[in-house]
Every structure is written in structure tokens, then in C-alpha cells.
Amino acid sequence: MLVGMTTDEHLLLHEGDRLAAELARRFGGADTERLQFIARTLTFNLVQVFMATIEDVTRRAGKPYRALLVADEIGWPDIVIVTADGEVRERLPVTALLRQAFFSGTVLRSAVAVHLQAAVEARNEHLTTRALVSCLKSKPVMDVSRPFLTRLLH
């Protein structure tokens, strides 16, 4: 583990690197360091927002659940949703969350691809940030928590 990094950050860093490798196959010829930055940023932000959304919505619905990031048996990150008394309600691999948000089957979702292309081609940090925010605000990414919330609240 890198010095000064939490276990959660370490897990998400590696998951971001796996996403970067996938994006490199789709954006051939793009700068690998840039793709790594883009993928890590998307991974960290999506997971943090997803976990906070689960906690906030379930608390407001009167079923306060906690979302925890843990390593699975092979060391990959999972989001574990637990009740107030510690019962595991749901376990979601972060890989699955990223796939559902960014891909339709094996194809990058078109709404996501447009913003990622803009991030890859951006000439400065400001434009990269705007493209990544737009990607995270795109409909397929915003809708990724809906099925999990529906299951948890029923």
C-alpha cells in the first residue's frame, strides 16, 4: 500500500487502474497517464457518491443503512450495505457498479463515450474537469443507484 493511503483509497486506486486499462482498449492511442487519471477520478467519485446516496436515501426512508467499502476474498473492492444491527443486506462489487454505469454489455454507453472523449481530448485541467463532471451527471451514471435503492427499500 502506498504511504499515507487508506485501505479504501488503495482499493479504489486499483479499481480505477482496471477501468483505465478498459478505456485504453476503447481509446487506442490516448495518453495512458491521462486515461489513468480519468478512470481513477471517475471511480473515486462514482463510488463515493453511490455510497453517500445509499446512506442518505435509506436514512430518509426510515431504514438507515451503512455503505462500507471492503475487499472481497481476492482483494477487489466491494460495497457492502449493512443494517443498523450489522446484518448484510447487499454486496456489490465495485467492478459491477462501474460496468453498469459506463457500459452497455461490452460497449461504452454513448452518453458516457461523448464525455470521456472530451476528457481525453481536453487541452487543460478545467476542460477535463468539466467533461468528467458531465460524464458523472449523464443519465446512465445517475440512474445506476436506482435498482439498488429499489431493492433495499422493499
CSV table of N, CA and C in Angstrom, one decimal:
chain,number,residue,atom,x,y,z
A,1,MET,N,0.8,-1.2,0.0
A,1,MET,CA,0.0,0.0,0.0
A,1,MET,C,0.9,1.2,0.0
A,2,LEU,N,0.5,2.3,-0.7
A,2,LEU,CA,1.2,3.5,-0.8
A,2,LEU,C,1.1,4.2,0.6
A,3,VAL,N,2.2,4.9,0.9
A,3,VAL,CA,2.3,5.6,2.2
A,3,VAL,C,1.2,6.7,2.2
A,4,GLY,N,0.5,6.8,3.4
A,4,GLY,CA,-0.5,7.8,3.5
A,4,GLY,C,-1.8,7.5,2.9
A,5,MET,N,-2.0,6.4,2.3
A,5,MET,CA,-3.3,6.0,1.7
A,5,MET,C,-4.1,5.1,2.6
A,6,THR,N,-5.4,5.3,2.7
A,6,THR,CA,-6.2,4.4,3.4
A,6,THR,C,-6.4,3.1,2.6
A,7,THR,N,-6.9,2.1,3.2
A,7,THR,CA,-7.3,0.9,2.5
A,7,THR,C,-8.3,1.1,1.4
A,8,ASP,N,-9.3,2.0,1.8
A,8,ASP,CA,-10.4,2.3,0.8
A,8,ASP,C,-9.8,3.0,-0.4
A,9,GLU,N,-8.9,3.9,-0.2
A,9,GLU,CA,-8.3,4.6,-1.3
A,9,GLU,C,-7.4,3.7,-2.2
A,10,HIS,N,-6.7,2.8,-1.5
A,10,HIS,CA,-5.9,1.8,-2.2
A,10,HIS,C,-6.8,0.9,-3.1
A,11,LEU,N,-7.9,0.4,-2.5
A,11,LEU,CA,-8.8,-0.4,-3.3
A,11,LEU,C,-9.3,0.3,-4.5
A,12,LEU,N,-9.7,1.5,-4.3
A,12,LEU,CA,-10.3,2.3,-5.4
A,12,LEU,C,-9.3,2.7,-6.5
A,13,LEU,N,-8.1,2.9,-6.0
A,13,LEU,CA,-7.0,3.2,-7.0
A,13,LEU,C,-6.8,2.1,-7.9
A,14,HIS,N,-6.7,0.9,-7.4
A,14,HIS,CA,-6.5,-0.3,-8.3
A,14,HIS,C,-7.7,-0.6,-9.2
A,15,GLU,N,-8.9,-0.3,-8.6
A,15,GLU,CA,-10.1,-0.5,-9.5
A,15,GLU,C,-10.1,0.6,-10.6
A,16,GLY,N,-9.7,1.8,-10.3
A,16,GLY,CA,-9.5,2.8,-11.3
A,16,GLY,C,-8.5,2.4,-12.4
A,17,ASP,N,-7.5,1.8,-12.0
A,17,ASP,CA,-6.5,1.3,-12.9
A,17,ASP,C,-7.0,0.2,-13.9
A,18,ARG,N,-7.9,-0.6,-13.3
A,18,ARG,CA,-8.6,-1.7,-14.2
A,18,ARG,C,-9.5,-1.0,-15.2
A,19,LEU,N,-10.2,0.1,-14.7
A,19,LEU,CA,-11.1,0.8,-15.7
A,19,LEU,C,-10.2,1.5,-16.7
A,20,ALA,N,-9.1,2.0,-16.3
A,20,ALA,CA,-8.2,2.7,-17.3
A,20,ALA,C,-7.7,1.8,-18.3
A,21,ALA,N,-7.4,0.5,-18.0
A,21,ALA,CA,-7.0,-0.5,-19.0
A,21,ALA,C,-8.1,-0.8,-19.9
A,22,GLU,N,-9.4,-0.8,-19.4
A,22,GLU,CA,-10.5,-1.0,-20.3
A,22,GLU,C,-10.7,0.2,-21.3
A,23,LEU,N,-10.5,1.4,-20.7
A,23,LEU,CA,-10.7,2.6,-21.5
A,23,LEU,C,-9.6,2.7,-22.6
A,24,ALA,N,-8.4,2.2,-22.2
A,24,ALA,CA,-7.3,2.2,-23.2
A,24,ALA,C,-7.6,1.4,-24.4
A,25,ARG,N,-8.3,0.3,-24.2
A,25,ARG,CA,-8.7,-0.5,-25.4
A,25,ARG,C,-9.7,0.2,-26.3
A,26,ARG,N,-10.5,1.1,-25.7
A,26,ARG,CA,-11.5,1.8,-26.4
A,26,ARG,C,-11.0,3.1,-27.0
A,27,PHE,N,-10.0,3.7,-26.4
A,27,PHE,CA,-9.5,5.0,-26.8
A,27,PHE,C,-8.0,4.8,-27.2
A,28,GLY,N,-7.8,3.8,-28.1
A,28,GLY,CA,-6.4,3.5,-28.6
A,28,GLY,C,-5.7,4.7,-29.0
A,29,GLY,N,-4.4,4.8,-28.6
A,29,GLY,CA,-3.6,5.9,-28.9
A,29,GLY,C,-3.7,7.1,-27.9
A,30,ALA,N,-4.6,7.0,-27.0
A,30,ALA,CA,-4.7,8.1,-26.0
A,30,ALA,C,-3.6,7.9,-25.0
A,31,ASP,N,-3.2,9.0,-24.4
A,31,ASP,CA,-2.1,9.0,-23.3
A,31,ASP,C,-2.6,8.2,-22.2
A,32,THR,N,-1.8,7.1,-21.8
A,32,THR,CA,-2.2,6.2,-20.8
A,32,THR,C,-2.2,6.9,-19.4
A,33,GLU,N,-1.3,7.8,-19.2
A,33,GLU,CA,-1.4,8.5,-17.9
A,33,GLU,C,-2.7,9.3,-17.8
A,34,ARG,N,-3.1,9.9,-18.8
A,34,ARG,CA,-4.3,10.7,-18.9
A,34,ARG,C,-5.5,9.8,-18.6
A,35,LEU,N,-5.5,8.6,-19.3
A,35,LEU,CA,-6.6,7.7,-19.1
A,35,LEU,C,-6.6,7.2,-17.7
A,36,GLN,N,-5.5,7.0,-17.1
A,36,GLN,CA,-5.4,6.5,-15.7
A,36,GLN,C,-6.0,7.6,-14.8
A,37,PHE,N,-5.7,8.8,-15.0
A,37,PHE,CA,-6.2,9.9,-14.2
A,37,PHE,C,-7.7,10.0,-14.4
A,38,ILE,N,-8.2,9.9,-15.6
A,38,ILE,CA,-9.7,10.0,-15.9
A,38,ILE,C,-10.4,8.8,-15.2
A,39,ALA,N,-9.9,7.6,-15.3
A,39,ALA,CA,-10.5,6.4,-14.8
A,39,ALA,C,-10.5,6.4,-13.2
A,40,ARG,N,-9.4,6.8,-12.7
A,40,ARG,CA,-9.3,6.9,-11.2
A,40,ARG,C,-10.3,8.0,-10.7
A,41,THR,N,-10.3,9.1,-11.3
A,41,THR,CA,-11.2,10.2,-10.9
A,41,THR,C,-12.7,9.7,-11.0
A,42,LEU,N,-13.1,9.0,-12.1
A,42,LEU,CA,-14.4,8.5,-12.2
A,42,LEU,C,-14.7,7.5,-11.1
A,43,THR,N,-13.8,6.6,-10.9
A,43,THR,CA,-14.0,5.5,-9.9
A,43,THR,C,-14.2,6.1,-8.5
A,44,PHE,N,-13.3,7.0,-8.1
A,44,PHE,CA,-13.4,7.5,-6.7
A,44,PHE,C,-14.7,8.3,-6.6
A,45,ASN,N,-15.0,9.1,-7.5
A,45,ASN,CA,-16.2,10.0,-7.4
A,45,ASN,C,-17.5,9.2,-7.4
A,46,LEU,N,-17.6,8.2,-8.4
A,46,LEU,CA,-18.8,7.5,-8.5
A,46,LEU,C,-19.1,6.6,-7.3
A,47,VAL,N,-18.0,6.0,-6.8
A,47,VAL,CA,-18.2,5.1,-5.6
A,47,VAL,C,-18.6,5.9,-4.4
A,48,GLN,N,-17.9,7.1,-4.2
A,48,GLN,CA,-18.2,7.9,-3.0
A,48,GLN,C,-19.7,8.4,-3.1
A,49,VAL,N,-20.1,8.9,-4.2
A,49,VAL,CA,-21.4,9.4,-4.4
A,49,VAL,C,-22.5,8.3,-4.2
A,50,PHE,N,-22.2,7.1,-4.8
A,50,PHE,CA,-23.1,6.0,-4.7
A,50,PHE,C,-23.3,5.6,-3.2
A,51,MET,N,-22.2,5.5,-2.5
A,51,MET,CA,-22.3,5.1,-1.1
A,51,MET,C,-23.1,6.2,-0.3
A,52,ALA,N,-22.8,7.4,-0.5
A,52,ALA,CA,-23.5,8.5,0.2
A,52,ALA,C,-25.0,8.5,-0.2
A,53,THR,N,-25.3,8.3,-1.4
A,53,THR,CA,-26.7,8.3,-1.8
A,53,THR,C,-27.4,7.1,-1.2
A,54,ILE,N,-26.9,5.9,-1.1
A,54,ILE,CA,-27.5,4.8,-0.4
A,54,ILE,C,-27.8,5.2,1.0
A,55,GLU,N,-26.8,5.7,1.7
A,55,GLU,CA,-27.0,6.1,3.1
A,55,GLU,C,-28.0,7.2,3.3
A,56,ASP,N,-28.0,8.2,2.5
A,56,ASP,CA,-28.9,9.3,2.6
A,56,ASP,C,-30.3,8.9,2.3
A,57,VAL,N,-30.6,8.2,1.2
A,57,VAL,CA,-31.9,7.8,0.8
A,57,VAL,C,-32.5,6.8,1.8
A,58,THR,N,-31.8,5.9,2.2
A,58,THR,CA,-32.3,4.9,3.2
A,58,THR,C,-32.6,5.5,4.5
A,59,ARG,N,-31.7,6.4,5.0
A,59,ARG,CA,-32.0,7.1,6.2
A,59,ARG,C,-33.3,7.9,6.2
A,60,ARG,N,-33.5,8.7,5.0
A,60,ARG,CA,-34.7,9.4,4.9
A,60,ARG,C,-35.9,8.6,4.8
A,61,ALA,N,-35.8,7.3,4.3
A,61,ALA,CA,-36.9,6.4,4.2
A,61,ALA,C,-37.2,5.7,5.5
A,62,GLY,N,-36.4,5.9,6.5
A,62,GLY,CA,-36.6,5.3,7.8
A,62,GLY,C,-35.9,3.9,7.9
A,63,LYS,N,-35.1,3.6,7.0
A,63,LYS,CA,-34.3,2.3,7.0
A,63,LYS,C,-32.8,2.7,6.9
A,64,PRO,N,-32.3,3.2,7.9
A,64,PRO,CA,-30.9,3.7,7.8
A,64,PRO,C,-29.9,2.6,7.6
A,65,TYR,N,-29.3,2.5,6.4
A,65,TYR,CA,-28.2,1.5,6.1
A,65,TYR,C,-26.9,2.2,6.0
A,66,ARG,N,-25.9,1.5,6.3
A,66,ARG,CA,-24.5,2.0,6.1
A,66,ARG,C,-23.9,1.3,4.8
A,67,ALA,N,-23.1,2.1,4.1
A,67,ALA,CA,-22.4,1.5,2.9
A,67,ALA,C,-21.0,1.5,3.3
A,68,LEU,N,-20.4,0.4,3.2
A,68,LEU,CA,-18.9,0.2,3.5
A,68,LEU,C,-18.2,-0.3,2.4
A,69,LEU,N,-16.9,0.1,2.2
A,69,LEU,CA,-16.1,-0.4,1.2
A,69,LEU,C,-15.1,-1.4,1.8
A,70,VAL,N,-15.2,-2.7,1.3
A,70,VAL,CA,-14.3,-3.7,1.8
A,70,VAL,C,-13.7,-4.5,0.6
A,71,ALA,N,-12.7,-5.2,0.9
A,71,ALA,CA,-12.0,-6.1,-0.1
A,71,ALA,C,-12.7,-7.4,-0.1
A,72,ASP,N,-13.0,-8.0,-1.2
A,72,ASP,CA,-13.5,-9.3,-1.3
A,72,ASP,C,-12.4,-10.3,-1.1
A,73,GLU,N,-12.8,-11.6,-1.3
A,73,GLU,CA,-11.8,-12.7,-1.0
A,73,GLU,C,-10.6,-12.6,-1.9
A,74,ILE,N,-10.6,-12.0,-3.0
A,74,ILE,CA,-9.4,-11.9,-3.9
A,74,ILE,C,-8.8,-10.5,-3.8
A,75,GLY,N,-9.3,-9.6,-3.0
A,75,GLY,CA,-8.8,-8.3,-2.8
A,75,GLY,C,-9.3,-7.2,-3.7
A,76,TRP,N,-10.5,-7.4,-4.3
A,76,TRP,CA,-11.1,-6.4,-5.2
A,76,TRP,C,-12.2,-5.7,-4.3
A,77,PRO,N,-12.5,-4.4,-4.6
A,77,PRO,CA,-13.4,-3.7,-3.7
A,77,PRO,C,-14.9,-4.1,-3.9
A,78,ASP,N,-15.6,-4.2,-2.8
A,78,ASP,CA,-17.0,-4.4,-2.8
A,78,ASP,C,-17.6,-3.3,-1.9
A,79,ILE,N,-18.8,-2.9,-2.3
A,79,ILE,CA,-19.6,-2.1,-1.4
A,79,ILE,C,-20.6,-3.0,-0.7
A,80,VAL,N,-20.5,-3.0,0.6
A,80,VAL,CA,-21.3,-3.8,1.4
A,80,VAL,C,-22.3,-2.9,2.2
A,81,ILE,N,-23.6,-3.2,2.0
A,81,ILE,CA,-24.7,-2.4,2.6
A,81,ILE,C,-25.2,-3.2,3.8
A,82,VAL,N,-25.1,-2.5,5.0
A,82,VAL,CA,-25.5,-3.2,6.2
A,82,VAL,C,-26.6,-2.4,7.0
A,83,THR,N,-27.4,-3.2,7.7
A,83,THR,CA,-28.4,-2.5,8.6
A,83,THR,C,-27.7,-2.0,9.8
A,84,ALA,N,-28.5,-1.3,10.6
A,84,ALA,CA,-28.0,-0.7,11.9
A,84,ALA,C,-27.5,-1.7,12.8
A,85,ASP,N,-28.1,-2.9,12.8
A,85,ASP,CA,-27.6,-4.0,13.7
A,85,ASP,C,-26.5,-4.9,13.0
A,86,GLY,N,-26.0,-4.5,11.9
A,86,GLY,CA,-24.8,-5.2,11.3
A,86,GLY,C,-25.2,-6.3,10.3
A,87,GLU,N,-26.4,-6.5,10.0
A,87,GLU,CA,-26.8,-7.5,9.0
A,87,GLU,C,-26.5,-7.0,7.6
A,88,VAL,N,-25.8,-7.9,6.8
A,88,VAL,CA,-25.5,-7.5,5.4
A,88,VAL,C,-26.8,-7.7,4.6
A,89,ARG,N,-27.2,-6.6,3.9
A,89,ARG,CA,-28.3,-6.5,3.1
A,89,ARG,C,-28.0,-6.8,1.6
A,90,GLU,N,-26.8,-6.2,1.2
A,90,GLU,CA,-26.4,-6.3,-0.2
A,90,GLU,C,-24.9,-6.2,-0.3
A,91,ARG,N,-24.4,-6.9,-1.3
A,91,ARG,CA,-22.9,-6.8,-1.5
A,91,ARG,C,-22.8,-6.6,-3.0
A,92,LEU,N,-22.1,-5.5,-3.4
A,92,LEU,CA,-22.0,-5.1,-4.8
A,92,LEU,C,-20.5,-4.9,-5.1
A,93,PRO,N,-20.0,-5.7,-6.0
A,93,PRO,CA,-18.6,-5.5,-6.5
A,93,PRO,C,-18.5,-4.1,-7.2
A,94,VAL,N,-17.5,-3.3,-6.9
A,94,VAL,CA,-17.3,-2.0,-7.5
A,94,VAL,C,-17.2,-2.2,-9.0
A,95,THR,N,-16.6,-3.3,-9.4
A,95,THR,CA,-16.4,-3.5,-10.9
A,95,THR,C,-17.8,-3.6,-11.5
A,96,ALA,N,-18.8,-4.2,-10.9
A,96,ALA,CA,-20.1,-4.3,-11.4
A,96,ALA,C,-20.8,-2.9,-11.4
A,97,LEU,N,-20.6,-2.1,-10.4
A,97,LEU,CA,-21.1,-0.7,-10.4
A,97,LEU,C,-20.6,0.1,-11.6
A,98,LEU,N,-19.3,0.0,-11.8
A,98,LEU,CA,-18.7,0.7,-12.9
A,98,LEU,C,-19.2,0.2,-14.3
A,99,ARG,N,-19.3,-1.1,-14.4
A,99,ARG,CA,-19.8,-1.6,-15.6
A,99,ARG,C,-21.2,-1.2,-15.9
A,100,GLN,N,-22.1,-1.2,-14.9
A,100,GLN,CA,-23.5,-0.8,-15.1
A,100,GLN,C,-23.5,0.7,-15.4
A,101,ALA,N,-22.7,1.5,-14.9
A,101,ALA,CA,-22.7,2.9,-15.1
A,101,ALA,C,-22.2,3.3,-16.5
A,102,PHE,N,-21.1,2.7,-16.9
A,102,PHE,CA,-20.4,3.2,-18.1
A,102,PHE,C,-20.5,2.3,-19.3
A,103,PHE,N,-21.0,1.1,-19.2
A,103,PHE,CA,-21.1,0.1,-20.3
A,103,PHE,C,-22.5,-0.4,-20.5
A,104,SER,N,-22.8,-0.7,-21.7
A,104,SER,CA,-24.0,-1.5,-22.0
A,104,SER,C,-23.5,-2.8,-22.7
A,105,GLY,N,-23.5,-3.8,-21.9
A,105,GLY,CA,-22.8,-5.1,-22.4
A,105,GLY,C,-21.3,-4.8,-22.4
A,106,THR,N,-20.7,-5.0,-23.6
A,106,THR,CA,-19.3,-4.7,-23.7
A,106,THR,C,-19.0,-3.4,-24.4
A,107,VAL,N,-20.0,-2.6,-24.7
A,107,VAL,CA,-19.9,-1.3,-25.4
A,107,VAL,C,-20.0,-0.2,-24.4
A,108,LEU,N,-19.1,0.8,-24.6
A,108,LEU,CA,-19.2,2.0,-23.8
A,108,LEU,C,-20.5,2.7,-24.1
A,109,ARG,N,-21.3,3.1,-23.1
A,109,ARG,CA,-22.5,3.8,-23.4
A,109,ARG,C,-22.2,5.1,-24.1
A,110,SER,N,-23.1,5.4,-25.1
A,110,SER,CA,-22.8,6.6,-26.0
A,110,SER,C,-22.8,7.9,-25.2
A,111,ALA,N,-23.7,8.1,-24.2
A,111,ALA,CA,-23.7,9.3,-23.4
A,111,ALA,C,-22.4,9.4,-22.6
A,112,VAL,N,-21.8,8.3,-22.2
A,112,VAL,CA,-20.6,8.3,-21.4
A,112,VAL,C,-19.4,8.5,-22.4
A,113,ALA,N,-19.4,7.9,-23.5
A,113,ALA,CA,-18.3,8.0,-24.5
A,113,ALA,C,-18.1,9.4,-25.0
A,114,VAL,N,-19.1,10.1,-25.2
A,114,VAL,CA,-19.0,11.5,-25.7
A,114,VAL,C,-18.2,12.3,-24.6
A,115,HIS,N,-18.6,12.2,-23.4
A,115,HIS,CA,-17.9,13.0,-22.3
A,115,HIS,C,-16.5,12.5,-22.1
A,116,LEU,N,-16.3,11.2,-22.2
A,116,LEU,CA,-14.9,10.6,-22.0
A,116,LEU,C,-14.0,11.1,-23.1
A,117,GLN,N,-14.5,11.1,-24.3
A,117,GLN,CA,-13.8,11.6,-25.5
A,117,GLN,C,-13.4,13.0,-25.3
A,118,ALA,N,-14.3,13.8,-24.7
A,118,ALA,CA,-14.0,15.2,-24.4
A,118,ALA,C,-12.9,15.3,-23.4
A,119,ALA,N,-13.0,14.5,-22.4
A,119,ALA,CA,-11.9,14.5,-21.3
A,119,ALA,C,-10.6,14.1,-21.9
A,120,VAL,N,-10.6,13.1,-22.7
A,120,VAL,CA,-9.3,12.6,-23.3
A,120,VAL,C,-8.7,13.7,-24.2
A,121,GLU,N,-9.5,14.5,-24.9
A,121,GLU,CA,-9.0,15.5,-25.8
A,121,GLU,C,-8.9,16.9,-25.2
A,122,ALA,N,-9.3,17.1,-24.0
A,122,ALA,CA,-9.3,18.4,-23.3
A,122,ALA,C,-7.8,18.9,-23.3
A,123,ARG,N,-7.7,20.2,-23.5
A,123,ARG,CA,-6.4,20.9,-23.6
A,123,ARG,C,-6.0,21.4,-22.2
A,124,ASN,N,-6.9,21.4,-21.2
A,124,ASN,CA,-6.4,21.9,-19.9
A,124,ASN,C,-7.2,21.2,-18.8
A,125,GLU,N,-6.8,21.5,-17.6
A,125,GLU,CA,-7.4,20.8,-16.4
A,125,GLU,C,-8.9,21.2,-16.3
A,126,HIS,N,-9.2,22.5,-16.5
A,126,HIS,CA,-10.6,22.9,-16.4
A,126,HIS,C,-11.5,22.2,-17.4
A,127,LEU,N,-11.1,22.0,-18.6
A,127,LEU,CA,-12.0,21.3,-19.6
A,127,LEU,C,-12.1,19.9,-19.3
A,128,THR,N,-11.0,19.3,-18.7
A,128,THR,CA,-11.1,17.9,-18.3
A,128,THR,C,-12.0,17.7,-17.2
A,129,THR,N,-12.0,18.6,-16.2
A,129,THR,CA,-12.9,18.5,-15.1
A,129,THR,C,-14.3,18.7,-15.5
A,130,ARG,N,-14.6,19.6,-16.4
A,130,ARG,CA,-16.0,19.8,-16.9
A,130,ARG,C,-16.5,18.5,-17.6
A,131,ALA,N,-15.6,17.9,-18.4
A,131,ALA,CA,-16.0,16.7,-19.1
A,131,ALA,C,-16.3,15.5,-18.2
A,132,LEU,N,-15.5,15.4,-17.1
A,132,LEU,CA,-15.7,14.3,-16.2
A,132,LEU,C,-17.0,14.6,-15.3
A,133,VAL,N,-17.2,15.8,-15.0
A,133,VAL,CA,-18.4,16.1,-14.2
A,133,VAL,C,-19.7,15.8,-15.1
A,134,SER,N,-19.6,16.2,-16.4
A,134,SER,CA,-20.7,15.9,-17.3
A,134,SER,C,-20.9,14.4,-17.4
A,135,CYS,N,-19.8,13.6,-17.5
A,135,CYS,CA,-19.9,12.2,-17.6
A,135,CYS,C,-20.6,11.6,-16.3
A,136,LEU,N,-20.2,12.1,-15.1
A,136,LEU,CA,-20.8,11.6,-13.9
A,136,LEU,C,-22.3,12.0,-13.8
A,137,LYS,N,-22.7,13.1,-14.5
A,137,LYS,CA,-24.0,13.6,-14.4
A,137,LYS,C,-24.9,13.0,-15.6
A,138,SER,N,-24.3,12.2,-16.4
A,138,SER,CA,-25.1,11.7,-17.5
A,138,SER,C,-26.1,10.7,-17.0
A,139,LYS,N,-27.2,10.5,-17.8
A,139,LYS,CA,-28.3,9.7,-17.3
A,139,LYS,C,-27.9,8.3,-16.9
A,140,PRO,N,-27.2,7.6,-17.7
A,140,PRO,CA,-26.9,6.2,-17.3
A,140,PRO,C,-26.1,6.1,-16.0
A,141,VAL,N,-25.2,7.1,-15.7
A,141,VAL,CA,-24.4,7.1,-14.5
A,141,VAL,C,-25.3,7.5,-13.3
A,142,MET,N,-26.2,8.5,-13.5
A,142,MET,CA,-27.1,9.0,-12.5
A,142,MET,C,-28.1,7.9,-12.1
A,143,ASP,N,-28.5,7.1,-13.1
A,143,ASP,CA,-29.5,6.1,-12.8
A,143,ASP,C,-29.0,4.8,-12.2
A,144,VAL,N,-27.7,4.7,-12.0
A,144,VAL,CA,-27.1,3.4,-11.6
A,144,VAL,C,-27.5,3.0,-10.2
A,145,SER,N,-27.8,3.9,-9.3
A,145,SER,CA,-28.2,3.6,-8.0
A,145,SER,C,-29.7,3.2,-7.8
A,146,ARG,N,-30.5,3.5,-8.8
A,146,ARG,CA,-31.9,3.2,-8.7
A,146,ARG,C,-32.3,1.8,-8.4
A,147,PRO,N,-31.8,0.8,-9.2
A,147,PRO,CA,-32.2,-0.6,-8.9
A,147,PRO,C,-31.7,-1.1,-7.5
A,148,PHE,N,-30.6,-0.6,-7.0
A,148,PHE,CA,-30.1,-1.0,-5.7
A,148,PHE,C,-31.0,-0.4,-4.6
A,149,LEU,N,-31.4,0.9,-4.8
A,149,LEU,CA,-32.3,1.6,-3.8
A,149,LEU,C,-33.6,0.9,-3.8
A,150,THR,N,-34.2,0.5,-5.0
A,150,THR,CA,-35.4,-0.1,-5.0
A,150,THR,C,-35.4,-1.4,-4.2
A,151,ARG,N,-34.4,-2.2,-4.4
A,151,ARG,CA,-34.3,-3.5,-3.7
A,151,ARG,C,-34.2,-3.3,-2.2
A,152,LEU,N,-33.4,-2.3,-1.8
A,152,LEU,CA,-33.2,-2.0,-0.4
A,152,LEU,C,-34.4,-1.5,0.3
A,153,LEU,N,-35.2,-0.8,-0.4
A,153,LEU,CA,-36.4,-0.1,0.3
A,153,LEU,C,-37.6,-1.0,0.2
A,154,HIS,N,-37.6,-2.1,-0.4
A,154,HIS,CA,-38.7,-3.0,-0.5
A,154,HIS,C,-38.5,-4.2,0.4
